[in-house]
């Protein structure tokens, strides 16, 4: 995955998980950092959602508990296959890298979720 995609994806995940972007100290954090009450702060460059199950699984659990999500299934065989069901249809992801397909599935879901939130709040 390209670094730009990873940075954008990790930002989306942080915001989805309730972190807010803070830019109050540009000398030490030129791009700012993300802060969540009770959780502390994360610098975007230090986030590991794209390579660590410890980071990604809590987000997958959060998505699995969303009202419009019917399924978020991950199977391991010759690679990784992810099947999600939301918005009235199935979404499929495959990868030979163990965390890539789940990460991309999470990003796609969050993009859809954000779109829905914007359109439903008009």
PDB file of C-alpha atoms in Angstrom:
ATOM      1  CA  UNK A   1       0.000   0.000   0.000  1.00  0.00           C
ATOM      2  CA  UNK A   2       1.182   3.482  -0.747  1.00  0.00           C
ATOM      3  CA  UNK A   3       2.135   5.717   2.158  1.00  0.00           C
ATOM      4  CA  UNK A   4      -0.396   8.376   1.151  1.00  0.00           C
ATOM      5  CA  UNK A   5      -3.225   5.801   1.219  1.00  0.00           C
ATOM      6  CA  UNK A   6      -2.060   4.579   4.635  1.00  0.00           C
ATOM      7  CA  UNK A   7      -1.932   8.103   6.110  1.00  0.00           C
ATOM      8  CA  UNK A   8      -5.395   8.909   4.732  1.00  0.00           C
ATOM      9  CA  UNK A   9      -6.755   5.569   5.948  1.00  0.00           C
ATOM     10  CA  UNK A  10      -5.294   5.923   9.423  1.00  0.00           C
ATOM     11  CA  UNK A  11      -6.736   9.449   9.681  1.00  0.00           C
ATOM     12  CA  UNK A  12     -10.177   8.135   8.710  1.00  0.00           C
ATOM     13  CA  UNK A  13      -9.930   5.392  11.330  1.00  0.00           C
ATOM     14  CA  UNK A  14      -8.850   7.780  14.080  1.00  0.00           C
ATOM     15  CA  UNK A  15     -11.727  10.169  13.339  1.00  0.00           C
ATOM     16  CA  UNK A  16     -14.183   7.249  13.148  1.00  0.00           C
ATOM     17  CA  UNK A  17     -12.966   6.106  16.555  1.00  0.00           C
ATOM     18  CA  UNK A  18     -13.638   9.537  18.088  1.00  0.00           C
ATOM     19  CA  UNK A  19     -10.218  11.175  17.878  1.00  0.00           C
ATOM     20  CA  UNK A  20     -10.071  14.881  17.021  1.00  0.00           C
ATOM     21  CA  UNK A  21      -7.333  16.558  15.019  1.00  0.00           C
ATOM     22  CA  UNK A  22      -5.358  19.088  17.078  1.00  0.00           C
ATOM     23  CA  UNK A  23      -2.827  21.558  15.661  1.00  0.00           C
ATOM     24  CA  UNK A  24      -1.954  23.585  18.762  1.00  0.00           C
ATOM     25  CA  UNK A  25       1.788  22.870  18.752  1.00  0.00           C
ATOM     26  CA  UNK A  26       3.129  23.117  15.185  1.00  0.00           C
ATOM     27  CA  UNK A  27       6.765  23.157  16.362  1.00  0.00           C
ATOM     28  CA  UNK A  28       6.710  19.616  17.704  1.00  0.00           C
ATOM     29  CA  UNK A  29       3.944  18.156  15.509  1.00  0.00           C
ATOM     30  CA  UNK A  30       4.036  19.903  12.145  1.00  0.00           C
ATOM     31  CA  UNK A  31       0.899  18.097  10.923  1.00  0.00           C
ATOM     32  CA  UNK A  32      -0.769  18.085  14.312  1.00  0.00           C
ATOM     33  CA  UNK A  33      -1.888  15.058  16.259  1.00  0.00           C
ATOM     34  CA  UNK A  34      -5.109  13.259  17.166  1.00  0.00           C
ATOM     35  CA  UNK A  35      -6.529  13.277  20.661  1.00  0.00           C
ATOM     36  CA  UNK A  36      -9.370  11.375  22.340  1.00  0.00           C
ATOM     37  CA  UNK A  37     -10.479  12.076  25.872  1.00  0.00           C
ATOM     38  CA  UNK A  38      -9.408   9.262  28.151  1.00  0.00           C
ATOM     39  CA  UNK A  39      -7.238   7.691  25.437  1.00  0.00           C
ATOM     40  CA  UNK A  40      -4.418  10.186  24.995  1.00  0.00           C
ATOM     41  CA  UNK A  41      -2.907  11.412  21.757  1.00  0.00           C
ATOM     42  CA  UNK A  42      -1.669   9.754  18.571  1.00  0.00           C
ATOM     43  CA  UNK A  43       0.623  11.191  15.932  1.00  0.00           C
ATOM     44  CA  UNK A  44      -0.569   9.993  12.513  1.00  0.00           C
ATOM     45  CA  UNK A  45       2.899   8.713  11.601  1.00  0.00           C
ATOM     46  CA  UNK A  46       2.869   6.394  14.626  1.00  0.00           C
ATOM     47  CA  UNK A  47      -0.492   4.712  13.931  1.00  0.00           C
ATOM     48  CA  UNK A  48      -0.298   1.036  12.990  1.00  0.00           C
ATOM     49  CA  UNK A  49      -3.826   0.172  11.835  1.00  0.00           C
ATOM     50  CA  UNK A  50      -2.373  -0.969   8.491  1.00  0.00           C
ATOM     51  CA  UNK A  51       0.051  -3.480  10.026  1.00  0.00           C
ATOM     52  CA  UNK A  52      -1.088  -4.508  13.519  1.00  0.00           C
ATOM     53  CA  UNK A  53      -4.070  -6.645  14.502  1.00  0.00           C
ATOM     54  CA  UNK A  54      -3.876  -5.071  17.969  1.00  0.00           C
ATOM     55  CA  UNK A  55      -4.714  -1.729  16.371  1.00  0.00           C
ATOM     56  CA  UNK A  56      -7.188  -2.925  13.723  1.00  0.00           C
ATOM     57  CA  UNK A  57      -9.326  -5.490  15.589  1.00  0.00           C
ATOM     58  CA  UNK A  58     -10.954  -2.952  17.966  1.00  0.00           C
ATOM     59  CA  UNK A  59     -12.056  -0.965  14.912  1.00  0.00           C
ATOM     60  CA  UNK A  60     -13.409  -4.098  13.216  1.00  0.00           C
ATOM     61  CA  UNK A  61     -15.315  -4.912  16.426  1.00  0.00           C
ATOM     62  CA  UNK A  62     -16.763  -1.401  16.449  1.00  0.00           C
ATOM     63  CA  UNK A  63     -17.872  -1.776  12.815  1.00  0.00           C
ATOM     64  CA  UNK A  64     -19.366  -5.225  13.468  1.00  0.00           C
ATOM     65  CA  UNK A  65     -21.564  -3.648  16.143  1.00  0.00           C
ATOM     66  CA  UNK A  66     -22.865  -0.848  13.914  1.00  0.00           C
ATOM     67  CA  UNK A  67     -26.631  -1.041  13.261  1.00  0.00           C
ATOM     68  CA  UNK A  68     -26.487  -1.386   9.451  1.00  0.00           C
ATOM     69  CA  UNK A  69     -23.648  -3.940   9.394  1.00  0.00           C
ATOM     70  CA  UNK A  70     -24.942  -7.470   8.937  1.00  0.00           C
ATOM     71  CA  UNK A  71     -21.567  -9.213   8.544  1.00  0.00           C
ATOM     72  CA  UNK A  72     -17.832  -8.590   8.703  1.00  0.00           C
ATOM     73  CA  UNK A  73     -16.170 -11.944   8.110  1.00  0.00           C
ATOM     74  CA  UNK A  74     -12.465 -12.678   7.740  1.00  0.00           C
ATOM     75  CA  UNK A  75     -11.234 -16.058   6.470  1.00  0.00           C
ATOM     76  CA  UNK A  76      -7.692 -17.267   6.086  1.00  0.00           C
ATOM     77  CA  UNK A  77      -6.690 -19.808   3.458  1.00  0.00           C
ATOM     78  CA  UNK A  78      -4.155 -19.215   0.685  1.00  0.00           C
ATOM     79  CA  UNK A  79      -4.583 -15.538   1.429  1.00  0.00           C
ATOM     80  CA  UNK A  80      -7.097 -13.452   3.294  1.00  0.00           C
ATOM     81  CA  UNK A  81     -10.693 -13.016   2.207  1.00  0.00           C
ATOM     82  CA  UNK A  82     -12.961 -10.452   3.823  1.00  0.00           C
ATOM     83  CA  UNK A  83     -16.715 -10.355   3.265  1.00  0.00           C
ATOM     84  CA  UNK A  84     -18.777  -7.492   4.614  1.00  0.00           C
ATOM     85  CA  UNK A  85     -22.475  -6.853   4.280  1.00  0.00           C
ATOM     86  CA  UNK A  86     -23.835  -3.337   4.704  1.00  0.00           C
ATOM     87  CA  UNK A  87     -25.846  -0.897   2.629  1.00  0.00           C
ATOM     88  CA  UNK A  88     -27.888  -3.836   1.357  1.00  0.00           C
ATOM     89  CA  UNK A  89     -25.035  -5.591  -0.447  1.00  0.00           C
ATOM     90  CA  UNK A  90     -21.957  -7.772  -0.039  1.00  0.00           C
ATOM     91  CA  UNK A  91     -18.447  -6.340  -0.379  1.00  0.00           C
ATOM     92  CA  UNK A  92     -15.492  -8.669  -1.022  1.00  0.00           C
ATOM     93  CA  UNK A  93     -11.768  -8.130  -0.446  1.00  0.00           C
ATOM     94  CA  UNK A  94      -8.809 -10.447  -1.063  1.00  0.00           C
ATOM     95  CA  UNK A  95      -5.101 -10.157  -0.396  1.00  0.00           C
ATOM     96  CA  UNK A  96      -1.993 -12.266  -0.002  1.00  0.00           C
ATOM     97  CA  UNK A  97      -0.847  -9.922   2.767  1.00  0.00           C
ATOM     98  CA  UNK A  98      -2.574 -10.919   5.977  1.00  0.00           C
ATOM     99  CA  UNK A  99      -3.818  -7.494   7.100  1.00  0.00           C
ATOM    100  CA  UNK A 100      -4.285  -5.655   3.785  1.00  0.00           C
ATOM    101  CA  UNK A 101      -7.791  -6.913   2.904  1.00  0.00           C
ATOM    102  CA  UNK A 102      -9.250  -6.249   6.380  1.00  0.00           C
ATOM    103  CA  UNK A 103      -7.615  -2.796   6.440  1.00  0.00           C
ATOM    104  CA  UNK A 104      -9.031  -1.865   3.027  1.00  0.00           C
ATOM    105  CA  UNK A 105     -12.460  -3.217   4.053  1.00  0.00           C
ATOM    106  CA  UNK A 106     -12.386  -0.999   7.155  1.00  0.00           C
ATOM    107  CA  UNK A 107     -11.407   2.071   5.103  1.00  0.00           C
ATOM    108  CA  UNK A 108     -14.157   1.436   2.533  1.00  0.00           C
ATOM    109  CA  UNK A 109     -16.744   0.989   5.276  1.00  0.00           C
ATOM    110  CA  UNK A 110     -15.703   4.213   7.030  1.00  0.00           C
ATOM    111  CA  UNK A 111     -15.869   6.155   3.743  1.00  0.00           C
ATOM    112  CA  UNK A 112     -19.394   4.811   3.163  1.00  0.00           C
ATOM    113  CA  UNK A 113     -20.367   5.523   6.795  1.00  0.00           C
ATOM    114  CA  UNK A 114     -19.083   9.115   6.586  1.00  0.00           C
ATOM    115  CA  UNK A 115     -20.961   9.639   3.315  1.00  0.00           C
ATOM    116  CA  UNK A 116     -24.157   8.343   4.934  1.00  0.00           C
ATOM    117  CA  UNK A 117     -23.700  10.600   7.964  1.00  0.00           C
ATOM    118  CA  UNK A 118     -23.272  13.678   5.781  1.00  0.00           C
ATOM    119  CA  UNK A 119     -26.278  12.857   3.575  1.00  0.00           C
ATOM    120  CA  UNK A 120     -28.553  11.952   6.478  1.00  0.00           C
ATOM    121  CA  UNK A 121     -27.758  15.165   8.349  1.00  0.00           C
ATOM    122  CA  UNK A 122     -28.760  17.518   5.513  1.00  0.00           C
TER     123      UNK A 122
END
